[in-house]
PDB file of N, CA and C in Angstrom:
ATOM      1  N   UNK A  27     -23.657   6.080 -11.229  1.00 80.00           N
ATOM      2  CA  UNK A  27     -22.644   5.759 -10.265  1.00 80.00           C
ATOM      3  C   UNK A  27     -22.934   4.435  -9.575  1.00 80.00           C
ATOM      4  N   UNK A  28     -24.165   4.151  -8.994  1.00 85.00           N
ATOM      5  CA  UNK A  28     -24.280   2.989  -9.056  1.00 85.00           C
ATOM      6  C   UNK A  28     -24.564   2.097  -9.545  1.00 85.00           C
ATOM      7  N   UNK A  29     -24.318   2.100 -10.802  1.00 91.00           N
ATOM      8  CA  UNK A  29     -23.568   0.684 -11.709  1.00 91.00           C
ATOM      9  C   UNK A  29     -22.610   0.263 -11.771  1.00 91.00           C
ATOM     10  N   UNK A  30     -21.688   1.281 -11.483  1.00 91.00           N
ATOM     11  CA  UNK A  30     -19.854   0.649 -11.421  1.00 91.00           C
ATOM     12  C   UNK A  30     -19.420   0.816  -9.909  1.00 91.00           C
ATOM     13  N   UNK A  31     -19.612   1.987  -8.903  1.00 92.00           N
ATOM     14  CA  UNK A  31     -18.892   2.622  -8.324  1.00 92.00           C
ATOM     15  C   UNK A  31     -19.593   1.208  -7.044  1.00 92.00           C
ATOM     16  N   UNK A  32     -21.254   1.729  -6.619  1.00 91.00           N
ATOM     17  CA  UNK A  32     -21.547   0.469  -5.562  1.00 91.00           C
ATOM     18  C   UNK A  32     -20.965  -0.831  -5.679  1.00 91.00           C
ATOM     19  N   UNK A  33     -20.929  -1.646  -6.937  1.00 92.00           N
ATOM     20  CA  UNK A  33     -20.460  -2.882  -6.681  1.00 92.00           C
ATOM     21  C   UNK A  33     -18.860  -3.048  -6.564  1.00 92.00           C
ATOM     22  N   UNK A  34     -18.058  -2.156  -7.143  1.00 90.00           N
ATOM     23  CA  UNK A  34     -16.829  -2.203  -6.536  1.00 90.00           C
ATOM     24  C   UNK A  34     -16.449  -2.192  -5.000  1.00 90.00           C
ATOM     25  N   UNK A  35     -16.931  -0.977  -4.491  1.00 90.00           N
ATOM     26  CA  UNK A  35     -17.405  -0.706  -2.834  1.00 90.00           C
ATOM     27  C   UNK A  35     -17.998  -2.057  -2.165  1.00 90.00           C
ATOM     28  N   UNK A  36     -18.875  -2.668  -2.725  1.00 91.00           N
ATOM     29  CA  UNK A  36     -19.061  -4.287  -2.227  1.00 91.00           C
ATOM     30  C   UNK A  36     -18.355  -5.636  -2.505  1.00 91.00           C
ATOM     31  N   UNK A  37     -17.323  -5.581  -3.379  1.00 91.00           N
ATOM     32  CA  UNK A  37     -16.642  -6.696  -3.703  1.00 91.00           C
ATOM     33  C   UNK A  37     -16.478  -6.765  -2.561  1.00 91.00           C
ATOM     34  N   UNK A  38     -16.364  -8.492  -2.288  1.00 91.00           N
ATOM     35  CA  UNK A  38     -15.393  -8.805  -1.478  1.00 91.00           C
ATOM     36  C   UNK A  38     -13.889  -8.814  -1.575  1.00 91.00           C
ATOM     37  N   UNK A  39     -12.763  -8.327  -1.193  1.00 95.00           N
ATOM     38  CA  UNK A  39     -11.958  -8.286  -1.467  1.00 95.00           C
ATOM     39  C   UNK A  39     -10.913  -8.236  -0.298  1.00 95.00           C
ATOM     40  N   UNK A  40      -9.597  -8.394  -0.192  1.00 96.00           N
ATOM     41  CA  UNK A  40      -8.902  -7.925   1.200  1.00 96.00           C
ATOM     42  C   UNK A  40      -8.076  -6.671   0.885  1.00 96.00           C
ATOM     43  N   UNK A  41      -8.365  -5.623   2.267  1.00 94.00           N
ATOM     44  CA  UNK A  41      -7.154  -4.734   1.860  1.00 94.00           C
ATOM     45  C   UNK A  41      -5.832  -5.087   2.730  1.00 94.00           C
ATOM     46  N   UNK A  42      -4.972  -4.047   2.083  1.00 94.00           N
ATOM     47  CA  UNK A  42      -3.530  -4.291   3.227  1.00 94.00           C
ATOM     48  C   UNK A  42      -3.537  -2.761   3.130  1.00 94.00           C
ATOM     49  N   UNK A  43      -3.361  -2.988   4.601  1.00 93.00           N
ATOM     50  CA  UNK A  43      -2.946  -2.309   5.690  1.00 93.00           C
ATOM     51  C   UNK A  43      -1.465  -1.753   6.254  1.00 93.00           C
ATOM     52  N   UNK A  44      -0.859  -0.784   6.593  1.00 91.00           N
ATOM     53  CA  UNK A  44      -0.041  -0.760   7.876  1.00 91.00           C
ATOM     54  C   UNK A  44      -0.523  -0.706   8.863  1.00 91.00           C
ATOM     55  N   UNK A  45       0.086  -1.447   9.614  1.00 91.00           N
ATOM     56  CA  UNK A  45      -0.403  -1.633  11.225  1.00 91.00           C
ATOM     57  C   UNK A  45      -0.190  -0.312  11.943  1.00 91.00           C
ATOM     58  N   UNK A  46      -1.683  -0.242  12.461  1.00 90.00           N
ATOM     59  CA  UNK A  46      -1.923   1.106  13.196  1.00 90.00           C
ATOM     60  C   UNK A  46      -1.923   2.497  12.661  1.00 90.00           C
ATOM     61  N   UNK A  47      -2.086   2.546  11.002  1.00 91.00           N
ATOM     62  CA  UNK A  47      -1.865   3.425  10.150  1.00 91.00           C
ATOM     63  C   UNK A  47      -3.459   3.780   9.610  1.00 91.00           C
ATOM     64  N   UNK A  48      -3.937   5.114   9.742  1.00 93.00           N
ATOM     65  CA  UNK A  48      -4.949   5.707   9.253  1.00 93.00           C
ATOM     66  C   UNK A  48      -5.470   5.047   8.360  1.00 93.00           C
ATOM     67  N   UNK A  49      -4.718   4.385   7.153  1.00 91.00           N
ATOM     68  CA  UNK A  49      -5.481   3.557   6.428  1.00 91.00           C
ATOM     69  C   UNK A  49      -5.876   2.657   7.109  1.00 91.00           C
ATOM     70  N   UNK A  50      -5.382   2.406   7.692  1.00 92.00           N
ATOM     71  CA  UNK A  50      -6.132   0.853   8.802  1.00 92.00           C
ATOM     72  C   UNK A  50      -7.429   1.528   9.152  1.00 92.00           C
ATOM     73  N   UNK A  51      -7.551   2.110   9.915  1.00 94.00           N
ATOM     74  CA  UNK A  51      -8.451   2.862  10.871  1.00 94.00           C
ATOM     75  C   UNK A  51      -9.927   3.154  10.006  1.00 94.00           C
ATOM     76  N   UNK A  52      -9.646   3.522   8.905  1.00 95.00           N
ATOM     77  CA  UNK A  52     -10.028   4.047   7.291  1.00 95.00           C
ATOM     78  C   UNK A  52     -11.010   2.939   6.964  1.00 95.00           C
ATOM     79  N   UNK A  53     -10.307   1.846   6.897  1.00 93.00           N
ATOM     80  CA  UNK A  53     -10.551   0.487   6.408  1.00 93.00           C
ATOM     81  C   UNK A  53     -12.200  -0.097   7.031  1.00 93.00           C
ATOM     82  N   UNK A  54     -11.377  -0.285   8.494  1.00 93.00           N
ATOM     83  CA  UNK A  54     -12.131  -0.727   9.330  1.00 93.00           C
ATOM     84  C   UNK A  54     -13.205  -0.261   9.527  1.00 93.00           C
ATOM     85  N   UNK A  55     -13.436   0.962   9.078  1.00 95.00           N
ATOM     86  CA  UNK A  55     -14.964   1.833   9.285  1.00 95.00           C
ATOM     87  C   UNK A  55     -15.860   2.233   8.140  1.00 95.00           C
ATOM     88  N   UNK A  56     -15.119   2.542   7.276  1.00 94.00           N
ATOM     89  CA  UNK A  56     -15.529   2.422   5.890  1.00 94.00           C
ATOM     90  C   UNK A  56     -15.943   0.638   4.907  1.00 94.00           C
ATOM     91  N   UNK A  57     -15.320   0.187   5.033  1.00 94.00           N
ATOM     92  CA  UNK A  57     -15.275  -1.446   4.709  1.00 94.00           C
ATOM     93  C   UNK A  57     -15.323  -2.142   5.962  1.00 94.00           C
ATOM     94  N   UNK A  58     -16.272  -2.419   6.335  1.00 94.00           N
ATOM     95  CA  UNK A  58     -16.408  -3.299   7.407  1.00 94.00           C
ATOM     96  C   UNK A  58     -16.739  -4.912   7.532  1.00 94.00           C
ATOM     97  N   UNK A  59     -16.921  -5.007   5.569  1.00 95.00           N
ATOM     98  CA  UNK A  59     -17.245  -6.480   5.379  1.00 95.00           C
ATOM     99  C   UNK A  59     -15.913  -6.426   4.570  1.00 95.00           C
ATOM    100  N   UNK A  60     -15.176  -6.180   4.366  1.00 95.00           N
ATOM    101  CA  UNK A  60     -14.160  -7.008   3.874  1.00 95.00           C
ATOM    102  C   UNK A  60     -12.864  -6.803   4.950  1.00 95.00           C
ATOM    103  N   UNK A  61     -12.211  -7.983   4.632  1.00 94.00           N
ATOM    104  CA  UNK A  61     -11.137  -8.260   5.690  1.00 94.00           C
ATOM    105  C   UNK A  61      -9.876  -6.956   5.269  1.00 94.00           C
ATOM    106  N   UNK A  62      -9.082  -6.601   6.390  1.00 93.00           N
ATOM    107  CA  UNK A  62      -7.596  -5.728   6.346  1.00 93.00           C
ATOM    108  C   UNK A  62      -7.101  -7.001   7.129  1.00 93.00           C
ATOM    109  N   UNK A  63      -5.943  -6.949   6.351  1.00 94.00           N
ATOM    110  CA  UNK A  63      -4.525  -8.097   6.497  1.00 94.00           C
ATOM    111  C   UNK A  63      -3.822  -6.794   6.294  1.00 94.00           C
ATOM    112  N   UNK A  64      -2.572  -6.775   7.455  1.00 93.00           N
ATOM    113  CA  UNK A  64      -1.642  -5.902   8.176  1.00 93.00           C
ATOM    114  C   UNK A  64       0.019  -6.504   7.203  1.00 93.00           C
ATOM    115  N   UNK A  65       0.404  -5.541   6.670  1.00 92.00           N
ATOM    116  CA  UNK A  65       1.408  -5.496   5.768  1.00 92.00           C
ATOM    117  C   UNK A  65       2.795  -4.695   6.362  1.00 92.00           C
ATOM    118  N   UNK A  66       3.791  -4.998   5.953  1.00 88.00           N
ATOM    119  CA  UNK A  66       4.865  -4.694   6.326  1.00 88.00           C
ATOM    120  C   UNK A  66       5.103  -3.429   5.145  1.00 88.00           C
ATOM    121  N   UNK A  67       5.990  -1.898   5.341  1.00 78.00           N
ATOM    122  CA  UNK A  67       5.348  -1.034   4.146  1.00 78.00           C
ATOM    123  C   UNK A  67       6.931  -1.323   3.453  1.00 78.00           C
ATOM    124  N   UNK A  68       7.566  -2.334   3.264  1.00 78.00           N
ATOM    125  CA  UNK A  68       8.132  -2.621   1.962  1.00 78.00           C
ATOM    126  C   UNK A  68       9.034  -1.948   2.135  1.00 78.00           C
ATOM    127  N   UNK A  69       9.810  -0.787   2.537  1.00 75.00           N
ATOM    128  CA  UNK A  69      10.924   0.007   2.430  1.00 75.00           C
ATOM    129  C   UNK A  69      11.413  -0.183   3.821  1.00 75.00           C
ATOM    130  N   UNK A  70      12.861   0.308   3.691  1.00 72.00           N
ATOM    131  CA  UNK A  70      13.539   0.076   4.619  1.00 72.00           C
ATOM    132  C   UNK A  70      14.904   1.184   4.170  1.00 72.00           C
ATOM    133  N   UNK A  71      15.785   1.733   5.103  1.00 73.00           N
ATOM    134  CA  UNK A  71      16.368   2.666   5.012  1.00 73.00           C
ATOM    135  C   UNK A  71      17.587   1.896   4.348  1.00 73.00           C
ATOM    136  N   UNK A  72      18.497   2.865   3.251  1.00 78.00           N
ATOM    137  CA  UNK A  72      19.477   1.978   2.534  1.00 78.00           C
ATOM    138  C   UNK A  72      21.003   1.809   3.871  1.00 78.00           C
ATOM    139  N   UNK A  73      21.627   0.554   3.588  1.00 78.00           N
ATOM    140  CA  UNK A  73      23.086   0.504   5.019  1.00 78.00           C
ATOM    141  C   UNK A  73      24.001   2.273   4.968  1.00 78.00           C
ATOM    142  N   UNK A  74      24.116   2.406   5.796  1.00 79.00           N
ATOM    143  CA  UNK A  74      25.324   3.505   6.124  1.00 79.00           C
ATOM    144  C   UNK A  74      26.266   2.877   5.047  1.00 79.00           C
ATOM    145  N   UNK A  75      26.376   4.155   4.021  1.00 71.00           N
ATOM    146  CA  UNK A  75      27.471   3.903   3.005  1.00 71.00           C
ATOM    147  C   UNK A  75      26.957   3.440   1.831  1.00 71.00           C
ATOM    148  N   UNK A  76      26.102   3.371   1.924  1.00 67.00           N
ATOM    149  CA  UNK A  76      25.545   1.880   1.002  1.00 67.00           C
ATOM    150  C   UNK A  76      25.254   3.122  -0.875  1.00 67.00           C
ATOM    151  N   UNK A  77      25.039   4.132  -0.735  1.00 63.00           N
ATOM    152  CA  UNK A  77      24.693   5.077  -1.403  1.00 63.00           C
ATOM    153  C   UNK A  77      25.634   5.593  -2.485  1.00 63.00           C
ATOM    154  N   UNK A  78      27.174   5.564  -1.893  1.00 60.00           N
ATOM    155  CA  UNK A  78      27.778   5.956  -2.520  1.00 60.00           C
ATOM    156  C   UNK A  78      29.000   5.080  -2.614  1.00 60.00           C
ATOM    157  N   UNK A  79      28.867   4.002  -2.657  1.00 55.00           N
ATOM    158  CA  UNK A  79      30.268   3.133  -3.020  1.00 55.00           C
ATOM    159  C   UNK A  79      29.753   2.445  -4.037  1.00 55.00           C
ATOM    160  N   UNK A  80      28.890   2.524  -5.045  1.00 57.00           N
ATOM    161  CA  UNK A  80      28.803   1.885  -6.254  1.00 57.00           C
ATOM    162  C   UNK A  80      29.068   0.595  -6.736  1.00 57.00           C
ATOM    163  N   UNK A  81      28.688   0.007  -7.676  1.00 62.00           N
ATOM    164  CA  UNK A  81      28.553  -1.124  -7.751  1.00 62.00           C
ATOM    165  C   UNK A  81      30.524  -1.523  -8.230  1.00 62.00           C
ATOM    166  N   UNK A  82      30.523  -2.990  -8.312  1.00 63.00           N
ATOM    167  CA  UNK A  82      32.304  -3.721  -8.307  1.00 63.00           C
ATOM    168  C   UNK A  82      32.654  -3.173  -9.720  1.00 63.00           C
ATOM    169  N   UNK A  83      31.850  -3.582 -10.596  1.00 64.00           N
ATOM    170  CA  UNK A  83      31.602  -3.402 -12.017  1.00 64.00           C
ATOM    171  C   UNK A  83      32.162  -2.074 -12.910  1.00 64.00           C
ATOM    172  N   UNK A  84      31.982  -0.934 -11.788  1.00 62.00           N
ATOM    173  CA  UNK A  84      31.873   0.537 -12.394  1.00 62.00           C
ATOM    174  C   UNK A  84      30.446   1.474 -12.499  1.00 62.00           C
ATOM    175  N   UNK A  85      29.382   0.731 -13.030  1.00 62.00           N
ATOM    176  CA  UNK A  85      28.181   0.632 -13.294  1.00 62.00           C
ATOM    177  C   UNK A  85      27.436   1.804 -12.404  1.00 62.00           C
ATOM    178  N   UNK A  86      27.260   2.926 -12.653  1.00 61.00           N
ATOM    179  CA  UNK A  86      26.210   3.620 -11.526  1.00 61.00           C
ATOM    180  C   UNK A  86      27.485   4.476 -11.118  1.00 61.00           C
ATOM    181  N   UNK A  87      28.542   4.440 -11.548  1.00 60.00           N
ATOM    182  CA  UNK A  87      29.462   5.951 -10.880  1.00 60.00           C
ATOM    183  C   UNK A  87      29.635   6.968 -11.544  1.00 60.00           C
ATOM    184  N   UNK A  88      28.756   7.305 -12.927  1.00 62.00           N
ATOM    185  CA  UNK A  88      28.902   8.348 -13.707  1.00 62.00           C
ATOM    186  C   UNK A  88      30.104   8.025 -14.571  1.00 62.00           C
ATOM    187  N   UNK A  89      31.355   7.326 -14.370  1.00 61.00           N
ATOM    188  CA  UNK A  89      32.155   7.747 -15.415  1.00 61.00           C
ATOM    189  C   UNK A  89      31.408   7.414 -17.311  1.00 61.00           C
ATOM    190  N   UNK A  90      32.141   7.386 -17.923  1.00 59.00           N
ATOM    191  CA  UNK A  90      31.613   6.731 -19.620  1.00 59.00           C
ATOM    192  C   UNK A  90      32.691   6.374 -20.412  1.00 59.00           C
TER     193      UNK A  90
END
């Protein structure tokens, strides 16, 4: 195990983070030499409506 597993655990490397998220917290105590850079988590809720009015095209409404 420590032939592969320690030197991975020591790369230097950066993690990402959510801000103020257990993985953060995780990070910071467990990896304490490598940097956490705070990430935005990429999703976002779809517009009111946005779900079911389908594309101009037809494309995505089931017909065939």
């Amino acid at each position: 195990m420590d032939t592969v597993l320690r030197p991975l655990q020591e790369k230097p490397e950066t993690l990402y983070v959510l801000p103020g998220s257990r993985a953060e917290e995780y990070a910071e105590r467990r990896f304490p030499h490598k940097p956490a850079q705070e990430v935005g988590g990429g999703w976002s809720a779809p517009a009111p409506g946005a779900g079911r009015a389908g594309r101009a095209d037809g494309a995505g409404s089931g017909r065939r």
